[in-house]
CSV table of C-alpha atoms and ligand atoms in Angstrom, one decimal:
chain,number,residue,atom,x,y,z
A,1,MET,CA,-10.8,3.5,9.5
A,2,SER,CA,-8.8,6.5,10.2
A,3,ALA,CA,-5.4,7.9,8.8
A,4,ILE,CA,-2.9,10.0,10.8
A,5,PRO,CA,-3.8,13.7,10.8
A,6,THR,CA,-1.3,16.1,9.2
A,7,GLN,CA,-1.5,19.8,9.5
A,8,SER,CA,-1.2,21.4,6.1
A,9,VAL,CA,-2.9,24.6,4.5
A,10,ALA,CA,-3.2,24.2,0.9
A,11,LYS,CA,-3.8,27.2,-1.5
A,12,PRO,CA,-6.6,26.9,-3.9
A,13,LEU,CA,-5.3,25.1,-7.1
A,14,LEU,CA,-6.6,24.9,-10.7
A,15,LEU,CA,-5.0,22.1,-12.8
A,16,THR,CA,-5.4,23.0,-16.6
A,17,ASN,CA,-4.2,21.7,-20.0
A,18,ILE,CA,-4.5,18.1,-19.0
A,19,GLY,CA,-4.1,15.6,-21.8
A,20,GLN,CA,-6.1,12.5,-20.3
A,21,LEU,CA,-7.8,12.9,-17.0
A,22,LEU,CA,-8.4,9.6,-15.5
A,23,THR,CA,-11.2,10.1,-12.8
A,24,LEU,CA,-11.7,6.4,-11.9
A,25,LYS,CA,-15.2,7.5,-11.1
A,26,ASP,CA,-17.7,4.6,-11.0
A,27,VAL,CA,-20.1,4.9,-13.9
A,28,ALA,CA,-23.0,3.6,-11.6
A,29,GLY,CA,-22.0,5.9,-8.8
A,30,ARG,CA,-21.3,3.0,-6.4
A,31,ASN,CA,-18.6,2.9,-3.9
A,32,GLU,CA,-17.5,-0.5,-4.4
A,33,PRO,CA,-14.1,-2.2,-5.4
A,34,ARG,CA,-13.7,-2.9,-9.1
A,35,ARG,CA,-14.1,-6.5,-10.2
A,36,GLY,CA,-13.7,-8.3,-13.6
A,37,ARG,CA,-14.3,-5.8,-16.6
A,38,GLU,CA,-15.0,-2.9,-14.3
A,39,LEU,CA,-11.2,-2.7,-13.8
A,40,LEU,CA,-11.0,-1.5,-17.4
A,41,GLU,CA,-13.2,1.6,-16.8
A,42,LEU,CA,-10.9,4.5,-16.0
A,43,GLY,CA,-13.6,7.4,-16.5
A,44,ILE,CA,-11.4,9.3,-18.8
A,45,LEU,CA,-12.2,13.0,-19.6
A,46,GLN,CA,-10.8,15.2,-22.3
A,47,ASN,CA,-10.5,18.9,-22.2
A,48,ALA,CA,-11.1,18.8,-18.5
A,49,ALA,CA,-9.8,20.6,-15.4
A,50,VAL,CA,-9.7,20.0,-11.6
A,51,PHE,CA,-10.2,22.6,-9.0
A,52,CYS,CA,-8.9,21.9,-5.6
A,53,ARG,CA,-9.9,23.9,-2.5
A,54,ASP,CA,-9.3,23.2,1.3
A,55,GLY,CA,-7.6,20.1,0.4
A,56,LYS,CA,-10.6,18.6,-1.3
A,57,ILE,CA,-11.6,18.4,-5.0
A,58,ALA,CA,-14.1,21.3,-5.4
A,59,ALA,CA,-14.8,20.6,-9.1
A,60,VAL,CA,-13.9,18.3,-12.0
A,61,GLY,CA,-15.2,18.7,-15.5
A,62,SER,CA,-15.1,20.8,-18.6
A,63,GLU,CA,-11.9,23.1,-18.5
A,64,VAL,CA,-14.0,26.1,-19.6
A,65,GLU,CA,-16.6,25.9,-16.9
A,66,VAL,CA,-14.3,24.6,-14.0
A,67,GLY,CA,-11.7,27.4,-14.8
A,68,ALA,CA,-14.5,30.0,-14.9
A,69,ARG,CA,-15.9,28.9,-11.6
A,70,ALA,CA,-12.5,28.7,-9.9
A,71,THR,CA,-11.3,32.2,-11.1
A,72,GLN,CA,-14.5,33.7,-10.1
A,73,GLU,CA,-14.5,32.2,-6.5
A,74,MET,CA,-10.8,32.6,-5.9
A,75,GLY,CA,-9.7,35.6,-8.0
A,76,ALA,CA,-6.0,36.3,-7.4
A,77,ASP,CA,-5.8,33.7,-4.7
A,78,LEU,CA,-5.9,30.9,-7.3
A,79,ARG,CA,-2.8,29.0,-8.2
A,80,VAL,CA,-2.9,27.6,-11.8
A,81,PHE,CA,-0.8,24.6,-12.8
A,82,ASP,CA,-0.2,23.8,-16.3
A,83,CYS,CA,-0.2,20.0,-16.8
A,84,ARG,CA,1.3,20.5,-20.4
A,85,ARG,CA,-1.1,17.8,-21.9
A,86,GLY,CA,0.2,15.3,-19.4
A,87,THR,CA,-1.9,12.5,-17.7
A,88,LEU,CA,-3.7,13.3,-14.4
A,89,LEU,CA,-4.9,10.5,-12.3
A,90,PRO,CA,-5.6,9.9,-8.6
A,91,GLY,CA,-2.5,9.7,-6.4
A,92,PHE,CA,-1.4,5.9,-6.1
A,93,VAL,CA,-2.5,4.3,-2.7
A,94,ASP,CA,0.4,2.1,-1.9
A,95,SER,CA,-1.5,-0.2,0.3
A,96,HIS,CA,1.3,-2.4,1.7
A,97,THR,CA,4.8,-1.1,3.0
A,98,HIS,CA,7.3,-2.1,5.5
A,99,PRO,CA,9.3,1.2,5.9
A,100,VAL,CA,10.7,0.9,9.5
A,101,PHE,CA,14.0,-0.7,9.2
A,102,VAL,CA,17.6,0.5,9.5
A,103,SER,CA,19.7,-1.4,6.9
A,104,PRO,CA,19.4,-3.0,3.5
A,105,ARG,CA,19.9,-6.9,3.7
A,106,LEU,CA,22.8,-7.3,1.5
A,107,ILE,CA,24.0,-10.6,2.8
A,108,ASP,CA,20.7,-12.2,2.1
A,109,PHE,CA,20.7,-10.6,-1.4
A,110,GLU,CA,24.1,-12.2,-2.2
A,111,GLN,CA,23.0,-15.5,-0.7
A,112,ARG,CA,20.0,-15.6,-2.9
A,113,ILE,CA,22.1,-14.8,-6.0
A,114,GLN,CA,24.2,-17.9,-5.0
A,115,GLY,CA,21.0,-20.0,-5.0
A,116,ASN,CA,19.8,-20.0,-1.4
A,117,THR,CA,15.9,-19.5,-1.1
A,118,TYR,CA,14.3,-16.9,1.1
A,119,GLU,CA,13.1,-19.5,3.5
A,120,GLU,CA,16.6,-21.3,3.7
A,121,ILE,CA,18.2,-17.9,4.5
A,122,ALA,CA,15.6,-17.1,7.2
A,123,LYS,CA,16.1,-20.4,8.9
A,124,ALA,CA,19.9,-19.8,9.0
A,125,GLY,CA,19.4,-16.6,10.9
A,126,GLY,CA,19.1,-14.1,8.1
A,127,GLY,CA,15.6,-12.8,6.8
A,128,ILE,CA,13.4,-10.8,9.1
A,129,ARG,CA,15.2,-11.7,12.3
A,130,SER,CA,18.4,-10.1,11.0
A,131,SER,CA,16.6,-6.7,10.9
A,132,ILE,CA,15.5,-6.7,14.5
A,133,GLU,CA,18.6,-5.6,16.2
A,134,GLY,CA,18.9,-2.2,14.1
A,135,VAL,CA,15.4,-1.4,15.0
A,136,ARG,CA,15.7,-2.2,18.6
A,137,ASN,CA,18.8,0.0,18.8
A,138,ALA,CA,17.6,3.0,16.9
A,139,SER,CA,15.7,6.0,18.5
A,140,GLU,CA,12.3,6.9,17.5
A,141,GLU,CA,13.8,10.1,15.8
A,142,GLU,CA,16.3,8.1,13.7
A,143,LEU,CA,13.5,5.7,12.5
A,144,ALA,CA,11.1,8.6,11.7
A,145,SER,CA,13.7,10.4,9.4
A,146,THR,CA,14.3,7.0,7.7
A,147,VAL,CA,10.5,6.5,7.2
A,148,LEU,CA,10.0,10.1,6.0
A,149,ARG,CA,12.6,9.7,3.3
A,150,VAL,CA,10.9,6.5,2.2
A,151,PHE,CA,7.5,8.5,2.0
A,152,GLU,CA,9.3,11.3,-0.1
A,153,ASP,CA,10.7,8.7,-2.5
A,154,MET,CA,7.4,7.1,-3.0
A,155,GLU,CA,5.7,10.5,-3.5
A,156,ARG,CA,8.0,11.3,-6.4
A,157,GLU,CA,6.6,8.2,-8.2
A,158,GLY,CA,3.1,9.3,-7.8
A,159,THR,CA,2.1,7.8,-4.5
A,160,THR,CA,0.0,10.1,-2.1
A,161,THR,CA,-1.4,7.5,0.4
A,162,ILE,CA,0.7,4.9,2.2
A,163,GLU,CA,-0.2,2.0,4.4
A,164,ALA,CA,2.9,1.7,6.6
A,165,LYS,CA,3.6,-1.3,9.0
A,166,SER,CA,5.9,-1.9,12.0
A,167,GLY,CA,7.2,-5.4,12.2
A,168,TYR,CA,11.0,-5.2,12.7
A,169,GLY,CA,10.9,-4.5,16.5
A,170,LEU,CA,9.1,-7.5,17.7
A,171,SER,CA,9.0,-6.5,21.3
A,172,THR,CA,6.2,-4.3,22.7
A,173,ASP,CA,8.6,-1.3,23.1
A,174,SER,CA,10.2,-1.6,19.7
A,175,GLU,CA,6.8,-2.2,17.9
A,176,LEU,CA,5.3,0.9,19.6
A,177,LYS,CA,8.4,2.8,18.9
A,178,SER,CA,8.2,1.9,15.2
A,179,LEU,CA,4.4,3.0,15.1
A,180,ARG,CA,5.4,6.2,16.8
A,181,ALA,CA,8.1,6.7,14.1
A,182,ILE,CA,5.5,6.2,11.4
A,183,ARG,CA,3.3,8.8,13.1
A,184,ARG,CA,6.1,11.3,13.5
A,185,ALA,CA,7.0,10.9,9.8
A,186,ALA,CA,3.4,11.2,8.7
A,187,GLN,CA,3.0,14.5,10.6
A,188,GLN,CA,5.9,15.9,8.4
A,189,TRP,CA,4.8,14.6,5.1
A,190,PRO,CA,1.7,16.2,3.4
A,191,GLY,CA,0.3,13.0,2.1
A,192,THR,CA,-1.8,10.4,3.9
A,193,VAL,CA,-0.6,7.5,6.0
A,194,THR,CA,-2.5,4.8,7.7
A,195,SER,CA,-0.6,2.5,10.1
A,196,THR,CA,-0.6,-1.2,10.9
A,197,LEU,CA,0.9,-3.2,13.8
A,198,LEU,CA,2.6,-6.2,12.4
A,199,GLY,CA,3.9,-7.5,15.8
A,200,ALA,CA,3.1,-11.0,14.3
A,201,HIS,CA,5.9,-10.9,11.6
A,202,VAL,CA,8.1,-13.8,12.9
A,203,VAL,CA,8.7,-15.2,16.4
A,204,PRO,CA,11.8,-13.3,17.7
A,205,GLU,CA,14.8,-15.4,19.0
A,206,GLU,CA,13.9,-15.0,22.7
A,207,PHE,CA,10.5,-16.7,22.2
A,208,GLN,CA,11.8,-19.5,19.7
A,209,GLN,CA,11.0,-22.3,22.1
A,210,ARG,CA,7.6,-20.9,23.1
A,211,PRO,CA,5.9,-19.3,20.0
A,212,ASP,CA,2.4,-19.3,21.5
A,213,SER,CA,3.8,-17.1,24.4
A,214,TYR,CA,4.9,-14.6,21.8
A,215,VAL,CA,1.3,-14.7,20.3
A,216,ASP,CA,0.0,-14.0,23.9
A,217,LEU,CA,2.3,-10.9,24.0
A,218,VAL,CA,1.1,-9.7,20.6
A,219,CYS,CA,-2.6,-10.3,21.7
A,220,ASN,CA,-2.6,-9.2,25.3
A,221,GLU,CA,0.0,-6.4,25.3
A,222,MET,CA,0.9,-5.0,21.8
A,223,ILE,CA,-2.5,-4.8,20.3
A,224,PRO,CA,-4.3,-3.2,23.2
A,225,LYS,CA,-1.4,-0.7,23.8
A,226,ALA,CA,-1.3,0.2,20.1
A,227,ALA,CA,-5.1,0.7,20.1
A,228,ARG,CA,-5.2,2.8,23.4
A,229,GLU,CA,-2.6,5.1,21.9
A,230,LYS,CA,-4.3,5.1,18.5
A,231,LEU,CA,-1.1,4.1,16.9
A,232,ALA,CA,-2.5,1.7,14.4
A,233,ALA,CA,-5.6,1.3,12.2
A,234,PHE,CA,-4.8,-2.2,11.4
A,235,VAL,CA,-3.2,-5.5,12.6
A,236,ASP,CA,-1.3,-7.6,10.1
A,237,VAL,CA,0.0,-11.2,10.6
A,238,PHE,CA,2.7,-13.0,8.4
A,239,CYS,CA,0.7,-16.2,8.2
A,240,GLU,CA,3.2,-18.7,6.6
A,241,ARG,CA,5.3,-21.8,7.3
A,242,GLY,CA,8.2,-20.6,9.6
A,243,ALA,CA,6.0,-17.6,10.8
A,244,PHE,CA,2.5,-18.0,12.2
A,245,THR,CA,-0.1,-20.6,11.7
A,246,ILE,CA,-3.8,-20.1,10.8
A,247,ALA,CA,-4.8,-20.9,14.4
A,248,GLN,CA,-2.3,-18.2,15.6
A,249,THR,CA,-3.6,-15.8,13.0
A,250,GLU,CA,-7.2,-16.3,14.3
A,251,ARG,CA,-6.0,-15.5,17.8
A,252,VAL,CA,-4.3,-12.3,16.6
A,253,PHE,CA,-7.5,-11.3,14.6
A,254,ASP,CA,-9.7,-12.0,17.7
A,255,ALA,CA,-7.5,-9.6,19.6
A,256,ALA,CA,-7.5,-7.0,16.9
A,257,GLN,CA,-11.3,-7.3,16.8
A,258,ARG,CA,-11.7,-6.8,20.5
A,259,ALA,CA,-9.5,-3.7,20.3
A,260,GLY,CA,-11.6,-2.3,17.3
A,261,LEU,CA,-8.8,-2.5,14.8
A,262,GLY,CA,-9.0,-3.6,11.3
A,263,MET,CA,-7.3,-6.8,9.9
A,264,ARG,CA,-5.1,-7.7,7.1
A,265,ALA,CA,-2.7,-10.7,6.6
A,266,HIS,CA,0.3,-11.8,4.5
A,267,VAL,CA,-1.0,-15.3,3.2
A,268,CYS,CA,0.0,-17.9,0.7
A,269,GLN,CA,3.3,-16.2,-0.2
A,270,PHE,CA,5.3,-19.5,-0.3
A,271,THR,CA,2.9,-22.3,0.7
A,272,PRO,CA,-0.8,-22.7,0.1
A,273,GLN,CA,-3.1,-22.2,3.2
A,274,ASP,CA,-6.7,-22.9,3.9
A,275,LEU,CA,-8.2,-19.5,4.3
A,276,SER,CA,-11.7,-20.5,5.1
A,277,LYS,CA,-11.1,-20.1,8.9
A,278,LEU,CA,-10.2,-16.4,8.5
A,279,ALA,CA,-13.3,-15.5,6.4
A,280,ARG,CA,-15.4,-14.7,9.5
A,281,PHE,CA,-13.1,-11.8,10.3
A,282,GLU,CA,-13.7,-10.2,6.8
A,283,PRO,CA,-10.2,-8.7,6.8
A,284,ALA,CA,-9.6,-5.6,4.7
A,285,SER,CA,-7.0,-7.4,2.6
A,286,TYR,CA,-5.1,-10.7,1.9
A,287,ASP,CA,-1.7,-9.9,0.7
A,288,HIS,CA,0.7,-11.9,-1.7
A,289,LEU,CA,-1.5,-14.9,-2.6
A,290,ASP,CA,1.3,-16.3,-4.9
A,291,CYS,CA,0.2,-19.9,-3.9
A,292,LEU,CA,-3.5,-19.6,-3.8
A,293,THR,CA,-5.6,-22.9,-4.0
A,294,ASP,CA,-8.4,-23.2,-6.4
A,295,LYS,CA,-10.9,-23.4,-3.5
A,296,ASP,CA,-9.6,-20.2,-1.9
A,297,LEU,CA,-9.6,-18.4,-5.2
A,298,GLN,CA,-13.5,-19.2,-5.8
A,299,SER,CA,-14.3,-18.1,-2.2
A,300,LEU,CA,-12.2,-15.0,-2.4
A,301,ALA,CA,-14.1,-13.9,-5.5
A,302,GLN,CA,-17.3,-14.0,-3.2
A,303,GLN,CA,-15.7,-11.9,-0.4
A,304,ARG,CA,-15.4,-8.2,0.2
A,305,THR,CA,-11.7,-8.7,1.3
A,306,ILE,CA,-9.3,-7.2,-1.3
A,307,ALA,CA,-6.7,-9.5,-2.8
A,308,THR,CA,-3.5,-7.4,-2.8
A,309,LEU,CA,-0.8,-8.6,-5.2
A,310,LEU,CA,2.8,-7.7,-4.7
A,311,PRO,CA,4.8,-8.5,-7.9
A,312,GLY,CA,7.8,-6.6,-6.6
A,313,ALA,CA,8.3,-9.4,-4.1
A,314,SER,CA,8.1,-12.1,-6.8
A,315,TYR,CA,10.5,-10.1,-9.0
A,316,PHE,CA,13.1,-9.7,-6.3
A,317,LEU,CA,13.0,-13.3,-5.1
A,318,ALA,CA,12.8,-14.6,-8.6
A,319,HIS,CA,9.6,-16.4,-7.5
A,320,SER,CA,6.3,-17.2,-9.4
A,321,TYR,CA,3.9,-14.4,-9.7
A,322,PRO,CA,0.4,-14.4,-8.4
A,323,ILE,CA,-2.3,-15.5,-10.8
A,324,ALA,CA,-3.8,-12.2,-11.4
A,325,ARG,CA,-5.8,-13.1,-14.6
A,326,ARG,CA,-7.5,-16.0,-12.8
A,327,LEU,CA,-8.4,-13.8,-9.9
A,328,ILE,CA,-9.8,-11.1,-12.1
A,329,ASP,CA,-11.8,-13.6,-14.3
A,330,ALA,CA,-13.2,-15.2,-11.1
A,331,GLY,CA,-14.3,-11.9,-9.8
A,332,ALA,CA,-11.8,-11.2,-7.0
A,333,ALA,CA,-11.3,-7.5,-6.2
A,334,ILE,CA,-7.5,-7.1,-6.6
A,335,ALA,CA,-5.0,-4.2,-5.7
A,336,LEU,CA,-1.4,-3.7,-6.4
A,337,ALA,CA,1.1,-2.4,-3.9
A,338,THR,CA,5.1,-2.2,-3.6
A,339,ASP,CA,5.5,-4.3,-0.4
A,340,PHE,CA,8.5,-2.0,0.2
A,341,ASN,CA,10.8,-3.9,2.7
A,342,PRO,CA,14.4,-4.9,2.9
A,343,GLY,CA,14.1,-8.6,2.4
A,344,THR,CA,11.8,-9.1,-0.5
A,345,SER,CA,10.9,-5.9,-2.3
A,346,PRO,CA,13.2,-2.9,-1.9
A,347,THR,CA,11.3,-0.7,-4.3
A,348,THR,CA,9.4,2.6,-3.6
A,349,SER,CA,8.0,2.7,-7.2
A,350,MET,CA,4.3,2.0,-8.0
A,351,PRO,CA,5.0,2.6,-11.7
A,352,LEU,CA,7.6,-0.2,-11.6
A,353,VAL,CA,5.0,-2.4,-9.8
A,354,LEU,CA,2.3,-1.6,-12.6
A,355,SER,CA,4.9,-2.4,-15.3
A,356,LEU,CA,5.5,-5.8,-13.6
A,357,ALA,CA,1.7,-6.4,-13.3
A,358,CYS,CA,1.4,-5.8,-17.0
A,359,THR,CA,4.4,-7.7,-18.3
A,360,GLN,CA,4.5,-10.6,-15.7
A,361,MET,CA,0.9,-11.1,-14.7
A,362,ARG,CA,-0.8,-10.0,-18.0
A,363,MET,CA,-2.8,-7.2,-16.5
A,364,ALA,CA,-4.0,-4.5,-18.9
A,365,PRO,CA,-2.6,-1.1,-18.1
A,366,ALA,CA,-6.1,0.1,-17.3
A,367,GLU,CA,-6.6,-2.9,-14.7
A,368,ALA,CA,-3.3,-2.2,-13.1
A,369,ILE,CA,-4.2,1.5,-12.6
A,370,SER,CA,-7.6,0.6,-11.2
A,371,ALA,CA,-5.9,-1.8,-8.9
A,372,ALA,CA,-3.4,0.8,-7.7
A,373,THR,CA,-5.9,3.5,-7.0
A,374,VAL,CA,-9.5,2.8,-6.3
A,375,ASN,CA,-9.1,-0.9,-5.2
A,376,ALA,CA,-6.1,-0.1,-3.1
A,377,ALA,CA,-8.2,2.7,-1.4
A,378,HIS,CA,-10.7,-0.1,-0.5
A,379,ALA,CA,-7.8,-2.2,0.8
A,380,VAL,CA,-6.9,0.4,3.5
A,381,ARG,CA,-10.6,1.3,3.9
A,382,LEU,CA,-10.1,4.9,2.9
A,383,ASP,CA,-12.4,4.6,-0.2
A,384,ARG,CA,-14.6,7.5,0.7
A,385,GLN,CA,-11.8,9.9,0.6
A,386,LYS,CA,-9.3,8.4,-1.8
A,387,GLY,CA,-8.8,6.5,-5.0
A,388,SER,CA,-10.8,8.5,-7.5
A,389,ILE,CA,-11.0,12.2,-8.7
A,390,GLU,CA,-14.5,13.2,-7.6
A,391,THR,CA,-16.0,16.3,-6.0
A,392,GLY,CA,-15.8,16.1,-2.3
A,393,LYS,CA,-12.9,13.5,-2.2
A,394,ASP,CA,-9.4,14.4,-1.0
A,395,ALA,CA,-7.4,16.4,-3.6
A,396,ASP,CA,-4.7,13.6,-4.0
A,397,LEU,CA,-3.4,13.6,-7.7
A,398,ALA,CA,-0.5,12.6,-9.7
A,399,ILE,CA,0.6,14.3,-12.9
A,400,PHE,CA,2.7,12.2,-15.3
A,401,ASP,CA,4.6,13.5,-18.3
A,402,THR,CA,2.9,11.2,-20.8
A,403,LYS,CA,0.5,11.6,-23.5
A,404,ASP,CA,-1.3,8.2,-22.9
A,405,TYR,CA,-2.0,6.8,-19.6
A,406,ARG,CA,-0.6,3.4,-20.8
A,407,GLU,CA,2.9,4.9,-20.9
A,408,ILE,CA,2.7,4.9,-16.9
A,409,CYS,CA,2.9,1.2,-17.2
A,410,TYR,CA,5.1,0.9,-20.3
A,411,TRP,CA,8.3,2.9,-19.3
A,412,PHE,CA,10.1,1.2,-16.5
A,413,GLY,CA,12.9,2.5,-14.4
A,414,ARG,CA,12.3,5.9,-15.9
A,415,GLU,CA,10.6,8.4,-13.7
A,416,THR,CA,7.8,10.0,-15.6
A,417,CYS,CA,5.9,11.5,-12.6
A,418,ARG,CA,6.1,15.3,-13.0
A,419,ALA,CA,4.1,16.5,-9.9
A,420,THR,CA,1.7,15.4,-7.1
A,421,VAL,CA,-1.1,17.0,-5.2
A,422,LEU,CA,-1.4,15.9,-1.6
A,423,LYS,CA,-4.6,17.1,0.2
A,424,GLY,CA,-4.5,20.0,-2.2
A,425,GLN,CA,-0.8,20.9,-1.9
A,426,LEU,CA,1.2,20.8,-5.0
A,427,ALA,CA,4.6,19.2,-5.1
A,428,ILE,CA,6.6,19.5,-8.4
A,429,HIS,CA,9.4,17.0,-8.7
B,1,NIG,O1,5.7,-8.9,2.7
B,1,NIG,N1,6.5,-11.9,4.1
B,1,NIG,C1,6.6,-11.1,5.1
B,1,NIG,N2,7.0,-9.8,5.1
B,1,NIG,C2,7.7,-9.3,4.1
B,1,NIG,C3,9.1,-9.7,4.1
B,1,NIG,C4,9.9,-9.0,5.1
B,1,NIG,C5,11.3,-9.3,5.1
B,1,NIG,O2,11.9,-10.2,4.5
B,1,NIG,O3,11.9,-8.3,5.7
B,1,NIG,C6,7.0,-9.5,2.7
B,1,NIG,O4,7.5,-10.1,1.7
B,2,FE,FE1,4.9,-7.6,3.2
């Protein structure tokens, strides 16, 4: 699975004076998502340093040894960054975001405060459909500058890899324009972006009477065109009452498979669904899972598909939270992401998501960190390059002004990320 290429030249960099270094390295050296108790293993090193060269991690280990090697190899070319005893960890992988929209949805917001539900508001013409016109009328450049601002806001909170979806254009032209805007923004941002076509977000008004013809359009036009132009690595579907059925999701996944794209789906957000028909596609991720049935929970635990939990959406909709503890105990591989979008989760902050995961879903801070790094990297199939601090992986790091890693989940609404490293490039906030 590929990410959008960026052109960036990073100077060799040595990170020193680290308090806790969370490597997230697998003790057994496997490259698998973490399940059960493995989520608690952060691979913490003390008195360690990280040496980054050519955008990769060249060495990680004892401060004395790594420091000596970096100085010897690079001499005066080496940039040294003092972490001031802060916490160093892999940059967050935000594996589920919808950044291509024009306006916040303030009418929906006030209506929900008055007691209307997300589904009621959507049925009455609000919701996703009310974001379409803005995107259709915007130029690719305008959308790209909005998206870039989102990427930069995410980065200031420690995110270095982002999965970004289209999904508010809902015509072939506007979906492709949204994906081009993501690509354009990604080329101007030193972090890593992987994009997803979400043409099957809802049925737009003009297809209201013939939803299957809209699915035809997604399958026969949007997916092949996005694949041909290499604009997306994944195809996503909002599989839910009022959006798309399991049968329609199967059709979209079939088309994605034919086009050589990966698959992911929004499932069980408001209503339980039978996921067994989707298992044969082995999607990279199922996202939300707020209303998972017991049967699907047991079966998910046996699958390679990542269960991506999005507590920001539960918080913003004042909805029940996904059953993280039961998923973990059953052995499912879970990830955490922001679900940044104008309707259900307008947050760019992974630390806030981690805080919600701990306080509302009873995840331990260590579990939340594993879910937001190594497992989220698996959710976007970038696990060979991202998600842990190991020699040869991309130099994507976050430095927090905290003595103890648990503080990353403890403080909320307080920005403690001091700097990020994006493919070897240092950004001090
Ligand atoms: O992940 N559920 C579908 N998609 C988004 C909501 C999008 C919107 O309301 O604009 C979600 O919650
Ligand atoms: Fe979403």
